[in-house]
Coordinates of C-alpha atoms in Angstrom, one line a residue:
F21 CA -1.4 -6.4 44.9
E22 CA -0.7 -8.6 42.0
K23 CA -4.0 -8.0 40.4
K24 CA -3.7 -4.4 40.8
T25 CA -0.1 -4.5 39.4
K26 CA -1.4 -6.3 36.2
D27 CA -4.3 -4.0 35.8
Y28 CA -1.7 -1.0 35.8
F29 CA 0.4 -2.4 33.2
F30 CA -2.4 -3.5 31.0
N31 CA -4.1 0.1 31.2
L32 CA -0.4 1.8 30.5
N33 CA 0.0 -0.5 27.5
S34 CA -3.3 0.3 26.2
I35 CA -2.7 3.9 26.4
L36 CA 0.9 3.3 24.8
L37 CA -0.3 1.3 21.7
N38 CA -2.7 4.3 20.8
I39 CA 0.2 6.8 20.8
P40 CA 1.1 7.6 16.8
N41 CA 4.7 7.5 15.7
T42 CA 6.9 10.7 15.8
I43 CA 7.1 12.5 12.7
D44 CA 10.4 13.3 10.5
D45 CA 11.9 16.9 10.3
K46 CA 11.0 16.7 6.6
V47 CA 7.2 16.5 7.1
P48 CA 5.4 19.5 6.2
I49 CA 3.2 21.0 9.1
G50 CA -0.5 21.1 8.2
K51 CA -3.8 20.2 9.6
S52 CA -5.2 18.1 6.6
E53 CA -4.5 17.0 3.0
K54 CA -5.0 20.7 1.7
D55 CA -1.6 21.2 3.3
N56 CA 0.2 18.3 1.7
V57 CA 3.3 19.4 -0.5
I58 CA 3.8 18.5 -4.1
V59 CA 7.4 17.5 -4.3
K60 CA 7.6 16.4 -8.1
E61 CA 5.6 15.8 -11.2
N62 CA 6.6 13.8 -14.1
G63 CA 5.3 13.3 -17.5
K64 CA 2.4 15.2 -19.4
K65 CA -1.3 14.7 -19.1
K66 CA -2.5 12.9 -22.2
F67 CA -4.4 14.9 -24.6
F68 CA -7.7 13.6 -26.2
N69 CA -9.5 15.3 -29.0
F70 CA -12.8 13.7 -27.5
E71 CA -14.5 13.8 -24.1
P72 CA -12.6 10.9 -22.3
K73 CA -14.8 8.5 -20.4
N74 CA -14.2 7.2 -16.8
H75 CA -13.2 3.7 -16.2
I76 CA -16.7 2.5 -15.1
E77 CA -18.4 3.7 -18.5
L78 CA -15.5 2.2 -20.4
A79 CA -15.6 -1.2 -18.7
E80 CA -19.1 -1.6 -18.5
N81 CA -19.6 -0.6 -22.3
L82 CA -17.0 -3.3 -23.2
D83 CA -18.8 -5.8 -20.8
L84 CA -15.9 -6.4 -18.7
I85 CA -17.0 -5.6 -15.4
D86 CA -20.2 -6.7 -13.7
Y87 CA -21.5 -5.0 -10.5
D88 CA -24.9 -6.8 -10.5
K89 CA -23.5 -10.1 -10.0
A90 CA -21.0 -8.8 -7.5
Q91 CA -23.9 -7.2 -5.6
K92 CA -25.6 -10.6 -5.7
L93 CA -22.3 -12.4 -4.2
S94 CA -21.3 -9.7 -1.7
G95 CA -23.1 -6.6 -1.7
A96 CA -21.7 -2.9 -2.5
K97 CA -18.2 -1.9 -3.1
F98 CA -17.3 -5.2 -4.8
S99 CA -16.7 -6.1 -8.4
V100 CA -16.5 -9.1 -10.7
L101 CA -14.0 -8.7 -13.6
K102 CA -14.5 -10.3 -16.7
R103 CA -12.3 -11.7 -19.9
D104 CA -9.8 -8.9 -21.1
L105 CA -10.0 -7.0 -17.9
A106 CA -9.4 -9.9 -15.7
H107 CA -6.5 -10.8 -18.0
L108 CA -5.1 -7.3 -17.6
H109 CA -5.4 -7.5 -13.9
R110 CA -3.2 -10.6 -13.7
A111 CA -0.9 -9.1 -16.4
L112 CA -0.3 -6.0 -14.2
V113 CA 0.3 -8.4 -11.1
N114 CA 2.9 -10.4 -13.1
Y115 CA 4.7 -7.3 -14.6
M116 CA 4.9 -5.6 -11.1
L117 CA 6.3 -8.6 -9.4
F118 CA 8.7 -9.5 -12.0
N119 CA 9.9 -5.8 -11.8
H120 CA 10.3 -5.9 -8.1
T121 CA 12.1 -9.3 -7.9
N122 CA 14.3 -9.2 -10.9
K123 CA 15.2 -5.5 -11.2
N124 CA 14.4 -4.3 -7.7
K125 CA 15.9 -7.3 -5.9
Y126 CA 12.9 -7.8 -3.5
E127 CA 12.3 -11.4 -2.3
E128 CA 8.8 -12.4 -3.2
T129 CA 6.8 -14.3 -0.8
V130 CA 3.2 -15.7 -0.6
V131 CA 1.7 -14.9 2.9
P132 CA -1.7 -15.6 4.8
E133 CA -4.4 -13.4 4.2
L134 CA -5.8 -14.0 7.8
V135 CA -3.6 -12.9 10.8
K136 CA -3.7 -12.8 14.4
T137 CA -4.4 -9.7 16.7
E138 CA -0.9 -9.4 17.8
T139 CA 0.3 -9.2 14.0
L140 CA -1.9 -6.2 13.5
I141 CA -0.7 -4.8 16.8
G142 CA 2.8 -5.1 15.6
T143 CA 2.4 -2.8 12.5
G144 CA 0.1 -0.4 14.3
Q145 CA -3.4 -1.3 12.6
L146 CA -4.7 -2.3 16.0
P147 CA -6.0 -1.1 18.3
K148 CA -6.6 2.2 16.8
F149 CA -8.1 1.0 13.5
S150 CA -10.2 -1.8 14.5
N151 CA -13.4 -0.2 13.0
D152 CA -11.6 -0.3 9.5
L153 CA -10.8 -4.0 9.6
F154 CA -12.7 -7.2 8.9
Q155 CA -12.7 -9.5 12.0
T156 CA -13.4 -13.2 11.7
T157 CA -13.3 -15.9 14.4
N158 CA -10.5 -17.7 16.3
D159 CA -8.5 -14.2 16.7
L160 CA -8.2 -13.9 13.0
W161 CA -8.5 -10.8 11.0
L162 CA -8.4 -10.1 7.2
I163 CA -5.4 -8.2 6.2
P164 CA -5.8 -4.7 5.1
T165 CA -2.5 -4.8 3.3
S166 CA 0.3 -7.5 3.0
E167 CA 2.5 -4.9 4.8
V168 CA 1.3 -6.6 7.9
C169 CA 2.6 -10.1 7.1
L170 CA 5.9 -9.1 5.4
T171 CA 6.9 -6.7 8.1
N172 CA 5.9 -9.2 10.9
L173 CA 8.0 -12.0 9.2
N174 CA 10.8 -11.4 11.7
R175 CA 8.8 -10.4 14.6
E176 CA 10.5 -11.5 18.0
E177 CA 13.6 -12.2 16.4
I178 CA 17.3 -10.9 16.6
L179 CA 18.6 -10.3 13.3
I180 CA 22.3 -10.1 12.6
S181 CA 23.3 -6.5 11.4
D182 CA 25.1 -7.7 8.1
S183 CA 22.0 -9.5 7.2
L184 CA 20.3 -6.1 6.5
P185 CA 18.6 -4.8 4.4
L186 CA 15.7 -7.3 4.2
R187 CA 13.3 -6.6 1.1
Y188 CA 10.2 -8.4 0.7
T189 CA 7.4 -8.2 -1.8
S190 CA 4.0 -9.8 -2.3
F191 CA 0.8 -9.6 -4.1
T192 CA -2.4 -10.3 -1.9
N193 CA -5.9 -9.5 -1.6
C194 CA -6.5 -6.7 0.8
F195 CA -9.8 -6.2 2.9
R196 CA -11.1 -2.8 4.3
L197 CA -14.3 -1.9 5.7
E198 CA -13.8 1.7 4.4
A199 CA -15.9 2.7 7.8
G200 CA -15.1 6.4 7.3
A201 CA -15.9 6.5 3.7
T202 CA -19.8 5.9 3.6
G203 CA -21.3 6.9 0.4
K204 CA -17.9 7.7 -1.4
D205 CA -17.0 5.6 -4.7
T206 CA -19.7 2.9 -4.1
K207 CA -19.4 1.8 -7.7
G208 CA -15.9 1.6 -9.3
L209 CA -12.3 0.2 -8.7
I210 CA -11.1 3.3 -6.6
R211 CA -12.5 2.2 -3.2
E212 CA -13.6 -1.5 -2.6
H213 CA -13.7 -3.7 0.4
Q214 CA -11.4 -6.4 -1.4
F215 CA -8.7 -5.1 -3.7
G216 CA -5.5 -6.6 -4.9
K217 CA -2.1 -5.0 -4.1
V218 CA 1.7 -5.6 -4.7
E219 CA 3.4 -4.6 -1.6
L220 CA 7.0 -3.6 -0.8
V221 CA 8.5 -3.9 2.7
S222 CA 12.1 -3.0 3.9
V223 CA 13.9 -3.7 7.1
T224 CA 17.2 -1.7 7.5
L225 CA 19.7 -0.3 9.8
P226 CA 18.7 2.9 11.2
E227 CA 21.2 4.9 9.4
K228 CA 20.1 3.5 6.2
S229 CA 16.3 4.0 6.3
S230 CA 16.3 7.5 4.7
S231 CA 18.2 6.2 1.5
E232 CA 16.1 3.0 1.6
L233 CA 12.9 5.3 1.4
E234 CA 14.5 7.0 -1.6
R235 CA 15.1 3.6 -3.3
M236 CA 11.5 2.3 -2.6
C237 CA 10.2 5.5 -4.3
K238 CA 12.3 5.0 -7.4
C239 CA 11.0 1.3 -7.5
V240 CA 7.4 2.7 -7.7
E241 CA 8.4 5.5 -10.1
G242 CA 10.1 3.1 -12.6
I243 CA 6.7 1.2 -13.0
L244 CA 4.9 4.6 -13.5
Q245 CA 7.3 5.7 -16.1
E246 CA 7.4 2.4 -18.1
L247 CA 3.6 2.7 -18.2
D248 CA 3.9 6.3 -19.5
L249 CA 1.6 7.7 -17.0
N250 CA 1.5 11.3 -15.7
Y251 CA 2.1 11.2 -11.9
R252 CA 3.0 13.3 -9.0
I253 CA 4.7 12.7 -5.9
I254 CA 3.0 14.3 -2.7
S255 CA 4.7 14.7 0.8
L256 CA 1.9 14.3 3.6
C257 CA 1.6 16.7 6.2
S258 CA 1.7 16.3 9.7
G259 CA -2.2 16.4 10.0
D260 CA -2.5 13.7 7.2
I261 CA 0.3 11.2 7.7
G262 CA -0.5 7.7 8.9
F263 CA -0.5 6.5 12.6
S264 CA 2.7 4.3 12.3
S265 CA 4.6 6.5 9.7
S266 CA 7.5 9.1 10.2
L267 CA 7.4 10.2 6.8
T268 CA 5.3 9.2 3.8
Y269 CA 5.3 10.1 0.0
D270 CA 2.1 9.5 -2.0
F271 CA 2.1 8.6 -5.7
E272 CA -0.9 10.2 -7.5
V273 CA -1.7 9.3 -11.3
W274 CA -3.8 11.7 -13.6
M275 CA -7.3 10.2 -14.4
P276 CA -8.6 12.0 -17.3
G277 CA -12.0 10.3 -17.0
Q278 CA -12.3 11.9 -13.5
N279 CA -10.2 14.9 -14.3
K280 CA -8.4 14.4 -11.2
Y281 CA -5.3 12.8 -9.6
V282 CA -5.7 9.6 -7.7
E283 CA -3.5 8.1 -5.3
V284 CA -2.1 4.7 -6.4
S285 CA 0.8 4.3 -4.1
S286 CA 2.2 5.4 -0.5
C287 CA 5.7 4.7 0.5
S288 CA 6.4 5.3 4.3
N289 CA 9.5 5.1 6.6
C290 CA 8.2 4.0 10.1
N291 CA 11.7 4.3 11.7
D292 CA 11.7 1.9 14.8
F293 CA 7.9 2.3 15.7
Q294 CA 6.8 -1.2 14.2
S295 CA 10.1 -2.9 15.3
R296 CA 9.7 -1.9 18.9
R297 CA 5.8 -3.2 18.8
M298 CA 7.0 -6.5 17.4
K299 CA 10.1 -6.9 19.3
M300 CA 12.2 -7.2 16.3
R301 CA 15.7 -6.2 16.9
I302 CA 19.3 -6.4 15.6
K303 CA 22.7 -7.5 17.1
N304 CA 25.7 -5.5 15.9
K305 CA 28.2 -8.1 14.7
V306 CA 31.3 -6.1 15.7
D307 CA 30.2 -5.1 19.2
N308 CA 27.2 -7.4 20.0
K309 CA 25.1 -4.4 20.9
I310 CA 21.3 -4.9 20.6
F311 CA 19.0 -2.3 18.8
Y312 CA 15.9 -1.8 16.7
P313 CA 16.0 -1.9 13.0
H314 CA 13.8 0.6 10.7
T315 CA 10.9 -0.8 8.8
L316 CA 9.5 0.8 5.6
N317 CA 6.5 -0.1 3.3
G318 CA 5.1 0.8 0.1
S319 CA 2.4 0.0 -2.4
G320 CA 4.1 -1.2 -5.5
L321 CA 1.4 -0.7 -6.6
A322 CA -2.4 -1.0 -6.1
V323 CA -3.7 -3.2 -8.9
G324 CA -7.3 -1.8 -9.2
R325 CA -6.4 1.9 -9.3
M326 CA -3.6 0.8 -11.8
L327 CA -6.3 -0.7 -13.9
V328 CA -8.4 2.6 -13.8
A329 CA -5.3 4.6 -14.7
I330 CA -4.7 2.3 -17.9
L331 CA -8.5 2.1 -18.9
E332 CA -8.7 6.0 -18.7
N333 CA -5.4 7.2 -20.2
Y334 CA -5.2 4.4 -23.0
Q335 CA -8.8 4.7 -24.2
N336 CA -9.6 5.4 -27.6
E337 CA -12.7 7.4 -29.0
D338 CA -14.5 4.2 -30.1
G339 CA -14.4 3.1 -26.4
S340 CA -11.6 0.4 -27.0
I341 CA -8.4 0.4 -25.0
E342 CA -4.8 -0.1 -26.0
I343 CA -2.4 -2.0 -23.9
P344 CA 0.9 -0.2 -22.8
K345 CA 3.8 -1.6 -24.7
I346 CA 5.7 -2.7 -21.6
L347 CA 2.6 -4.8 -20.6
Q348 CA 2.1 -6.6 -23.9
P349 CA 4.4 -9.5 -23.2
Y350 CA 2.3 -10.3 -20.2
I351 CA -1.2 -10.2 -22.2

């Protein structure tokens, strides 16, 4: 009887862990990304009196990126950045972290890039997306985003209500197998197995999560505006929204070398979906009632894709690259 009971609860839990979050009433109904809705566009596409090059051609002509060496080291979908491009990468990280800590009041943390299975279950990457992750030994996985670590910082804790909101930021390398993207973007900085990202995470009272998502989106917008990039905000439809998200806004930047918009950030409100999975709770200081907080996450932003945006939008006819004014103190 005891064994049957354990098996029953194990099977039930396996089923429950594969059920996605419920969607917000604001989410557009649709079947695929074709049904996503543009909610805002800011800035104008840059005009060039010459044919703009893509970032791969620009970086290779300047000898700032080396795919042959990356292939020797690690195989496809990796890159080696050199000299000025490596410096620009570091400048972007420093600029974004400075913005999020000093202006936007997120708490900077340095977190592990290897986590336990239960940590990935907490944020919803496991069990559903195991094929997209790199698993190592000793029950450790490489993180696909630092959202995993930052959201789990308070797992299995009871927080006092007046300590919220908690706001965290971190730069980490992120690792994704991109199992469903075979043959797509095998060269370039758009889709790699390893990429750098500055992440934003908030833990809030349930009634504050909608306004917190707006605040997070404004933090992302501030960086895109200071870099003078043309971008648009997309509300993901019900058929394209992530497993753990209740409401998601994607930020896409115009890439003239590719003649298309490319996602550089995604901001999501997960409501209490993640906090329930990781047993993170709140105690109301007034009446001592226990309830679940809401968690939010957003890219603030993906460094490789922002490098692409700068290379392609700030290129000159001779193939040189200007540095945006806001980044010049960092480089």
